[in-house]
PDB file of C-alpha atoms in Angstrom:
ATOM      1  CA  UNK A   6       5.621  -8.522  -4.246  1.00  0.00           C
ATOM      2  CA  UNK A   7       2.896  -8.536  -1.643  1.00  0.00           C
ATOM      3  CA  UNK A   8       0.960  -5.339  -1.180  1.00  0.00           C
ATOM      4  CA  UNK A   9      -1.718  -3.352  -2.967  1.00  0.00           C
ATOM      5  CA  UNK A  10      -2.234  -4.079  -6.652  1.00  0.00           C
ATOM      6  CA  UNK A  11      -4.049  -1.697  -9.011  1.00  0.00           C
ATOM      7  CA  UNK A  12      -5.240  -2.353 -12.554  1.00  0.00           C
ATOM      8  CA  UNK A  13      -4.950  -0.913 -15.041  1.00  0.00           C
ATOM      9  CA  UNK A  14      -1.901   1.304 -14.762  1.00  0.00           C
ATOM     10  CA  UNK A  15      -2.922   3.591 -17.584  1.00  0.00           C
ATOM     11  CA  UNK A  16      -6.247   4.310 -19.306  1.00  0.00           C
ATOM     12  CA  UNK A  17      -7.569   6.794 -21.775  1.00  0.00           C
ATOM     13  CA  UNK A  18     -11.358   7.342 -21.914  1.00  0.00           C
ATOM     14  CA  UNK A  19     -13.691   9.567 -23.895  1.00  0.00           C
ATOM     15  CA  UNK A  20     -16.118  11.787 -22.097  1.00  0.00           C
ATOM     16  CA  UNK A  21     -19.225   9.869 -21.085  1.00  0.00           C
ATOM     17  CA  UNK A  22     -17.604   6.424 -21.071  1.00  0.00           C
ATOM     18  CA  UNK A  23     -17.648   4.284 -18.002  1.00  0.00           C
ATOM     19  CA  UNK A  24     -14.853   2.449 -16.377  1.00  0.00           C
ATOM     20  CA  UNK A  25     -13.956   0.472 -13.201  1.00  0.00           C
ATOM     21  CA  UNK A  26     -10.596   0.698 -11.508  1.00  0.00           C
ATOM     22  CA  UNK A  27      -9.670  -2.403  -9.661  1.00  0.00           C
ATOM     23  CA  UNK A  28      -7.686  -2.767  -6.434  1.00  0.00           C
ATOM     24  CA  UNK A  29      -6.724  -5.813  -4.416  1.00  0.00           C
ATOM     25  CA  UNK A  30      -4.587  -6.190  -1.311  1.00  0.00           C
ATOM     26  CA  UNK A  31      -3.079  -9.351   0.126  1.00  0.00           C
ATOM     27  CA  UNK A  32      -2.109  -8.020   3.531  1.00  0.00           C
ATOM     28  CA  UNK A  33      -5.367  -9.042   5.240  1.00  0.00           C
ATOM     29  CA  UNK A  34      -6.181  -5.469   5.914  1.00  0.00           C
ATOM     30  CA  UNK A  35      -9.608  -4.384   7.059  1.00  0.00           C
ATOM     31  CA  UNK A  36      -9.700  -0.863   5.684  1.00  0.00           C
ATOM     32  CA  UNK A  37      -9.233   0.271   2.106  1.00  0.00           C
ATOM     33  CA  UNK A  38      -9.294   3.712   0.389  1.00  0.00           C
ATOM     34  CA  UNK A  39      -9.438   5.461  -2.973  1.00  0.00           C
ATOM     35  CA  UNK A  40      -7.615   8.764  -3.478  1.00  0.00           C
ATOM     36  CA  UNK A  41      -7.061  10.980  -6.429  1.00  0.00           C
ATOM     37  CA  UNK A  42      -3.888  12.993  -6.920  1.00  0.00           C
ATOM     38  CA  UNK A  43      -4.049  16.255  -8.895  1.00  0.00           C
ATOM     39  CA  UNK A  44      -1.098  18.612  -9.529  1.00  0.00           C
ATOM     40  CA  UNK A  45      -0.460  20.926  -6.694  1.00  0.00           C
ATOM     41  CA  UNK A  46      -3.251  19.520  -4.550  1.00  0.00           C
ATOM     42  CA  UNK A  47      -1.732  16.537  -2.772  1.00  0.00           C
ATOM     43  CA  UNK A  48      -4.073  13.426  -2.465  1.00  0.00           C
ATOM     44  CA  UNK A  49      -7.701  13.648  -1.696  1.00  0.00           C
ATOM     45  CA  UNK A  50      -9.926  10.871  -0.377  1.00  0.00           C
ATOM     46  CA  UNK A  51     -12.715   9.831  -2.778  1.00  0.00           C
ATOM     47  CA  UNK A  52     -14.262   6.873  -0.847  1.00  0.00           C
ATOM     48  CA  UNK A  53     -13.283   4.507   1.853  1.00  0.00           C
ATOM     49  CA  UNK A  54     -14.274   1.219   3.256  1.00  0.00           C
ATOM     50  CA  UNK A  55     -13.576   0.826   7.013  1.00  0.00           C
ATOM     51  CA  UNK A  56     -14.283  -2.855   6.926  1.00  0.00           C
ATOM     52  CA  UNK A  57     -15.772  -5.431   4.571  1.00  0.00           C
ATOM     53  CA  UNK A  58     -19.410  -4.601   3.765  1.00  0.00           C
ATOM     54  CA  UNK A  59     -19.122  -0.961   4.496  1.00  0.00           C
ATOM     55  CA  UNK A  60     -18.345   2.093   2.330  1.00  0.00           C
ATOM     56  CA  UNK A  61     -18.459   5.760   2.958  1.00  0.00           C
ATOM     57  CA  UNK A  62     -17.868   9.035   1.110  1.00  0.00           C
ATOM     58  CA  UNK A  63     -14.637  10.982   1.498  1.00  0.00           C
ATOM     59  CA  UNK A  64     -13.798  14.509   0.499  1.00  0.00           C
ATOM     60  CA  UNK A  65     -14.504  14.321  -3.290  1.00  0.00           C
ATOM     61  CA  UNK A  66     -17.025  11.577  -3.977  1.00  0.00           C
ATOM     62  CA  UNK A  67     -19.073  13.117  -6.758  1.00  0.00           C
ATOM     63  CA  UNK A  68     -18.979  11.249 -10.003  1.00  0.00           C
ATOM     64  CA  UNK A  69     -17.707   7.957  -8.456  1.00  0.00           C
ATOM     65  CA  UNK A  70     -19.051   4.750  -6.944  1.00  0.00           C
ATOM     66  CA  UNK A  71     -17.279   2.027  -5.091  1.00  0.00           C
ATOM     67  CA  UNK A  72     -17.759  -1.602  -4.280  1.00  0.00           C
ATOM     68  CA  UNK A  73     -16.065  -3.492  -1.493  1.00  0.00           C
ATOM     69  CA  UNK A  74     -16.347  -6.928  -3.157  1.00  0.00           C
ATOM     70  CA  UNK A  75     -14.680  -8.833  -0.352  1.00  0.00           C
ATOM     71  CA  UNK A  76     -12.005  -8.231   2.160  1.00  0.00           C
ATOM     72  CA  UNK A  77      -9.347  -8.136  -0.546  1.00  0.00           C
ATOM     73  CA  UNK A  78     -10.955  -6.039  -3.302  1.00  0.00           C
ATOM     74  CA  UNK A  79     -12.193  -2.525  -3.518  1.00  0.00           C
ATOM     75  CA  UNK A  80     -13.203  -1.143  -6.871  1.00  0.00           C
ATOM     76  CA  UNK A  81     -13.857   2.369  -8.035  1.00  0.00           C
ATOM     77  CA  UNK A  82     -16.343   3.117 -10.899  1.00  0.00           C
ATOM     78  CA  UNK A  83     -16.761   6.166 -13.024  1.00  0.00           C
ATOM     79  CA  UNK A  84     -20.200   5.887 -14.573  1.00  0.00           C
ATOM     80  CA  UNK A  85     -19.871   8.809 -16.981  1.00  0.00           C
ATOM     81  CA  UNK A  86     -16.372  10.044 -17.228  1.00  0.00           C
ATOM     82  CA  UNK A  87     -15.734  13.760 -17.382  1.00  0.00           C
ATOM     83  CA  UNK A  88     -12.436  15.628 -18.217  1.00  0.00           C
ATOM     84  CA  UNK A  89     -12.345  16.878 -14.653  1.00  0.00           C
ATOM     85  CA  UNK A  90     -11.802  13.306 -13.514  1.00  0.00           C
ATOM     86  CA  UNK A  91      -8.450  13.185 -15.294  1.00  0.00           C
ATOM     87  CA  UNK A  92      -6.092  12.366 -12.457  1.00  0.00           C
ATOM     88  CA  UNK A  93      -3.866   9.693 -10.949  1.00  0.00           C
ATOM     89  CA  UNK A  94      -5.857   7.366  -8.720  1.00  0.00           C
ATOM     90  CA  UNK A  95      -4.382   5.581  -5.755  1.00  0.00           C
ATOM     91  CA  UNK A  96      -5.833   2.715  -3.773  1.00  0.00           C
ATOM     92  CA  UNK A  97      -4.613   2.106  -0.235  1.00  0.00           C
ATOM     93  CA  UNK A  98      -5.203  -0.247   2.562  1.00  0.00           C
ATOM     94  CA  UNK A  99      -4.580  -0.327   6.295  1.00  0.00           C
ATOM     95  CA  UNK A 100      -4.876  -2.914   9.096  1.00  0.00           C
ATOM     96  CA  UNK A 101      -7.380  -0.791  10.914  1.00  0.00           C
ATOM     97  CA  UNK A 102      -8.378   2.822  11.528  1.00  0.00           C
ATOM     98  CA  UNK A 103      -5.067   3.611  13.211  1.00  0.00           C
ATOM     99  CA  UNK A 104      -2.599   1.793  11.070  1.00  0.00           C
ATOM    100  CA  UNK A 105      -0.458   3.409   8.360  1.00  0.00           C
ATOM    101  CA  UNK A 106      -1.960   3.173   4.877  1.00  0.00           C
ATOM    102  CA  UNK A 107      -0.040   1.254   2.204  1.00  0.00           C
ATOM    103  CA  UNK A 108      -0.544   2.471  -1.380  1.00  0.00           C
ATOM    104  CA  UNK A 109      -0.702   0.806  -4.783  1.00  0.00           C
ATOM    105  CA  UNK A 110       1.354   2.143  -7.694  1.00  0.00           C
ATOM    106  CA  UNK A 111      -1.540   4.278  -9.028  1.00  0.00           C
ATOM    107  CA  UNK A 112      -3.638   4.383 -12.167  1.00  0.00           C
ATOM    108  CA  UNK A 113      -3.054   7.302 -14.502  1.00  0.00           C
ATOM    109  CA  UNK A 114      -6.480   8.097 -16.095  1.00  0.00           C
ATOM    110  CA  UNK A 115      -6.978  10.650 -18.910  1.00  0.00           C
ATOM    111  CA  UNK A 116     -10.345  11.643 -20.022  1.00  0.00           C
ATOM    112  CA  UNK A 117     -10.663  13.356 -23.352  1.00  0.00           C
TER     113      UNK A 117
ATOM    114  CA  UNK B  14     -10.890  21.244  10.448  1.00  0.00           C
ATOM    115  CA  UNK B  15      -7.766  19.319   9.650  1.00  0.00           C
ATOM    116  CA  UNK B  16      -5.149  20.969   7.486  1.00  0.00           C
ATOM    117  CA  UNK B  17      -1.483  20.140   6.574  1.00  0.00           C
ATOM    118  CA  UNK B  18       0.750  22.823   5.166  1.00  0.00           C
ATOM    119  CA  UNK B  19       4.019  22.269   3.378  1.00  0.00           C
ATOM    120  CA  UNK B  20       5.198  25.697   2.529  1.00  0.00           C
ATOM    121  CA  UNK B  21       8.214  24.568   0.569  1.00  0.00           C
ATOM    122  CA  UNK B  22       7.031  23.725  -2.910  1.00  0.00           C
ATOM    123  CA  UNK B  23      10.530  22.852  -4.328  1.00  0.00           C
ATOM    124  CA  UNK B  24      13.937  22.403  -2.720  1.00  0.00           C
ATOM    125  CA  UNK B  25      17.199  21.864  -4.473  1.00  0.00           C
ATOM    126  CA  UNK B  26      20.348  20.753  -2.724  1.00  0.00           C
ATOM    127  CA  UNK B  27      23.772  19.515  -3.711  1.00  0.00           C
ATOM    128  CA  UNK B  28      24.547  15.940  -2.871  1.00  0.00           C
ATOM    129  CA  UNK B  29      25.767  15.319   0.671  1.00  0.00           C
ATOM    130  CA  UNK B  30      24.135  18.476   2.021  1.00  0.00           C
ATOM    131  CA  UNK B  31      21.561  18.194   4.758  1.00  0.00           C
ATOM    132  CA  UNK B  32      17.991  19.248   4.067  1.00  0.00           C
ATOM    133  CA  UNK B  33      14.879  19.833   6.260  1.00  0.00           C
ATOM    134  CA  UNK B  34      11.385  19.552   4.891  1.00  0.00           C
ATOM    135  CA  UNK B  35       8.809  21.550   6.839  1.00  0.00           C
ATOM    136  CA  UNK B  36       5.305  20.438   7.866  1.00  0.00           C
ATOM    137  CA  UNK B  37       2.802  22.415   9.925  1.00  0.00           C
ATOM    138  CA  UNK B  38      -0.556  20.927  10.781  1.00  0.00           C
ATOM    139  CA  UNK B  39      -3.895  21.978  12.205  1.00  0.00           C
ATOM    140  CA  UNK B  40      -6.353  19.820  14.079  1.00  0.00           C
ATOM    141  CA  UNK B  41      -8.851  20.207  16.911  1.00  0.00           C
ATOM    142  CA  UNK B  42      -8.278  16.613  18.147  1.00  0.00           C
ATOM    143  CA  UNK B  43      -5.978  15.734  20.877  1.00  0.00           C
ATOM    144  CA  UNK B  44      -5.341  12.279  19.467  1.00  0.00           C
ATOM    145  CA  UNK B  45      -3.978  12.125  15.920  1.00  0.00           C
ATOM    146  CA  UNK B  46      -1.273  10.596  13.746  1.00  0.00           C
ATOM    147  CA  UNK B  47       1.259  12.248  11.579  1.00  0.00           C
ATOM    148  CA  UNK B  48       2.940  10.647   8.569  1.00  0.00           C
ATOM    149  CA  UNK B  49       5.528  11.229   5.961  1.00  0.00           C
ATOM    150  CA  UNK B  50       5.401   9.571   2.521  1.00  0.00           C
ATOM    151  CA  UNK B  51       7.860   9.620  -0.326  1.00  0.00           C
ATOM    152  CA  UNK B  52       6.851   9.591  -3.952  1.00  0.00           C
ATOM    153  CA  UNK B  53       9.822   8.988  -6.253  1.00  0.00           C
ATOM    154  CA  UNK B  54       9.779   9.803  -9.962  1.00  0.00           C
ATOM    155  CA  UNK B  55       8.296   6.318 -10.606  1.00  0.00           C
ATOM    156  CA  UNK B  56       5.097   7.490  -8.898  1.00  0.00           C
ATOM    157  CA  UNK B  57       4.418   5.081  -6.101  1.00  0.00           C
ATOM    158  CA  UNK B  58       3.845   6.249  -2.527  1.00  0.00           C
ATOM    159  CA  UNK B  59       6.205   4.895   0.038  1.00  0.00           C
ATOM    160  CA  UNK B  60       5.428   5.078   3.672  1.00  0.00           C
ATOM    161  CA  UNK B  61       8.282   6.476   5.815  1.00  0.00           C
ATOM    162  CA  UNK B  62       7.075   7.065   9.363  1.00  0.00           C
ATOM    163  CA  UNK B  63       3.995   7.426  11.603  1.00  0.00           C
ATOM    164  CA  UNK B  64       3.922   9.349  14.824  1.00  0.00           C
ATOM    165  CA  UNK B  65       1.114   9.617  17.377  1.00  0.00           C
ATOM    166  CA  UNK B  66       0.223  12.771  19.101  1.00  0.00           C
ATOM    167  CA  UNK B  67       1.387  11.502  22.456  1.00  0.00           C
ATOM    168  CA  UNK B  68       4.885  10.665  21.413  1.00  0.00           C
ATOM    169  CA  UNK B  69       7.005  13.794  20.923  1.00  0.00           C
ATOM    170  CA  UNK B  70      10.374  11.945  20.938  1.00  0.00           C
ATOM    171  CA  UNK B  71      12.464  12.654  17.904  1.00  0.00           C
ATOM    172  CA  UNK B  72      13.135   9.667  15.734  1.00  0.00           C
ATOM    173  CA  UNK B  73      16.120   8.760  13.639  1.00  0.00           C
ATOM    174  CA  UNK B  74      16.320   6.035  10.979  1.00  0.00           C
ATOM    175  CA  UNK B  75      19.636   6.000   9.188  1.00  0.00           C
ATOM    176  CA  UNK B  76      19.992   9.312   7.347  1.00  0.00           C
ATOM    177  CA  UNK B  77      16.385  10.291   8.111  1.00  0.00           C
ATOM    178  CA  UNK B  78      15.236  11.982  11.293  1.00  0.00           C
ATOM    179  CA  UNK B  79      11.951  13.551  12.333  1.00  0.00           C
ATOM    180  CA  UNK B  80      11.340  16.465  14.758  1.00  0.00           C
ATOM    181  CA  UNK B  81       7.818  16.534  16.241  1.00  0.00           C
ATOM    182  CA  UNK B  82       6.899  19.656  18.237  1.00  0.00           C
ATOM    183  CA  UNK B  83       3.287  19.920  19.467  1.00  0.00           C
ATOM    184  CA  UNK B  84       3.876  23.430  20.748  1.00  0.00           C
ATOM    185  CA  UNK B  85       4.418  24.657  17.182  1.00  0.00           C
ATOM    186  CA  UNK B  86       2.258  22.082  15.512  1.00  0.00           C
ATOM    187  CA  UNK B  87       5.161  20.959  13.406  1.00  0.00           C
ATOM    188  CA  UNK B  88       6.578  17.636  12.207  1.00  0.00           C
ATOM    189  CA  UNK B  89       9.694  18.336  10.234  1.00  0.00           C
ATOM    190  CA  UNK B  90      11.831  15.822   8.228  1.00  0.00           C
ATOM    191  CA  UNK B  91      15.489  16.051   7.866  1.00  0.00           C
ATOM    192  CA  UNK B  92      17.614  14.097   5.410  1.00  0.00           C
ATOM    193  CA  UNK B  93      21.309  14.065   6.436  1.00  0.00           C
ATOM    194  CA  UNK B  94      24.004  13.792   3.744  1.00  0.00           C
ATOM    195  CA  UNK B  95      21.536  13.735   0.897  1.00  0.00           C
ATOM    196  CA  UNK B  96      21.922  11.431  -2.024  1.00  0.00           C
ATOM    197  CA  UNK B  97      20.548  11.533  -5.577  1.00  0.00           C
ATOM    198  CA  UNK B  98      18.190   8.703  -4.740  1.00  0.00           C
ATOM    199  CA  UNK B  99      16.497  11.047  -2.308  1.00  0.00           C
ATOM    200  CA  UNK B 100      15.096  13.000  -5.103  1.00  0.00           C
ATOM    201  CA  UNK B 101      11.343  12.730  -4.826  1.00  0.00           C
ATOM    202  CA  UNK B 102       8.156  14.486  -3.772  1.00  0.00           C
ATOM    203  CA  UNK B 103       7.676  14.129  -0.013  1.00  0.00           C
ATOM    204  CA  UNK B 104       4.184  14.417   1.540  1.00  0.00           C
ATOM    205  CA  UNK B 105       3.312  15.066   5.190  1.00  0.00           C
ATOM    206  CA  UNK B 106      -0.182  13.791   6.256  1.00  0.00           C
ATOM    207  CA  UNK B 107      -2.424  13.781   9.255  1.00  0.00           C
ATOM    208  CA  UNK B 108      -5.127  11.384  10.324  1.00  0.00           C
ATOM    209  CA  UNK B 109      -7.359  10.866  13.353  1.00  0.00           C
ATOM    210  CA  UNK B 110      -7.708   7.297  14.639  1.00  0.00           C
ATOM    211  CA  UNK B 111     -11.490   7.359  14.864  1.00  0.00           C
ATOM    212  CA  UNK B 112     -13.799   6.814  12.060  1.00  0.00           C
ATOM    213  CA  UNK B 113     -12.308   6.769   8.503  1.00  0.00           C
ATOM    214  CA  UNK B 114      -8.596   7.104   9.310  1.00  0.00           C
ATOM    215  CA  UNK B 115      -8.714   9.583   6.395  1.00  0.00           C
ATOM    216  CA  UNK B 116      -5.291  10.903   5.548  1.00  0.00           C
ATOM    217  CA  UNK B 117      -5.227  14.671   5.055  1.00  0.00           C
ATOM    218  CA  UNK B 118      -2.221  15.345   2.815  1.00  0.00           C
ATOM    219  CA  UNK B 119      -0.105  18.472   2.335  1.00  0.00           C
ATOM    220  CA  UNK B 120       0.593  19.507  -1.169  1.00  0.00           C
ATOM    221  CA  UNK B 121       4.084  18.075  -1.067  1.00  0.00           C
ATOM    222  CA  UNK B 122       7.609  19.246  -1.338  1.00  0.00           C
ATOM    223  CA  UNK B 123       9.679  18.304  -4.400  1.00  0.00           C
ATOM    224  CA  UNK B 124      13.251  17.664  -3.429  1.00  0.00           C
ATOM    225  CA  UNK B 125      15.958  17.610  -6.094  1.00  0.00           C
ATOM    226  CA  UNK B 126      19.339  16.360  -5.126  1.00  0.00           C
ATOM    227  CA  UNK B 127      21.988  17.516  -7.621  1.00  0.00           C
ATOM    228  CA  UNK B 128      25.024  15.274  -8.025  1.00  0.00           C
TER     229      UNK B 128
END
């Protein structure tokens, strides 16, 4: 199916390990986003990319970095994973700053 | 600051009952968008509807309807004749069209439809 594809779907890391979460969209959208979802807190924005070549911090950027590799791909990197980063991570994309965001299926990340 | 409140944490209804999910928002902007998303047990987020702040007309899509009232800063979602497949967590969200288009999510309402 067309849409937003996230890899991997599940991952377990040890504290201090690094990891990159991959996201790709095939809808020719300009904007892409990374959110984390924690129990009882809804989704919170980590980073976003309004267009190819730009990235900006969201509400909870500490401990993360992102790369907008091209128009299709937007990756999220944890340089030194911490247990507080255990969460479900969602990537999303939208046509532009007013369009609805379409989400991937999520990556469930556990850090021991 | 933007804020979305979904006061109902969990709701259970019997199949075929109608149910309304409440959403109250706060924003200083005059232009904004409101959304509802569905998250079924499988975990993905499914876009249901977007409304802009200048369009207060209610909308109906099959068994789903939405009531947007700026006077009370509410954007409520009603499911008519609920079905077991409606069981999910429903999120209300707010965004402004300038800048990041960041979605501010409520904490969600878990709906369980009992057969």
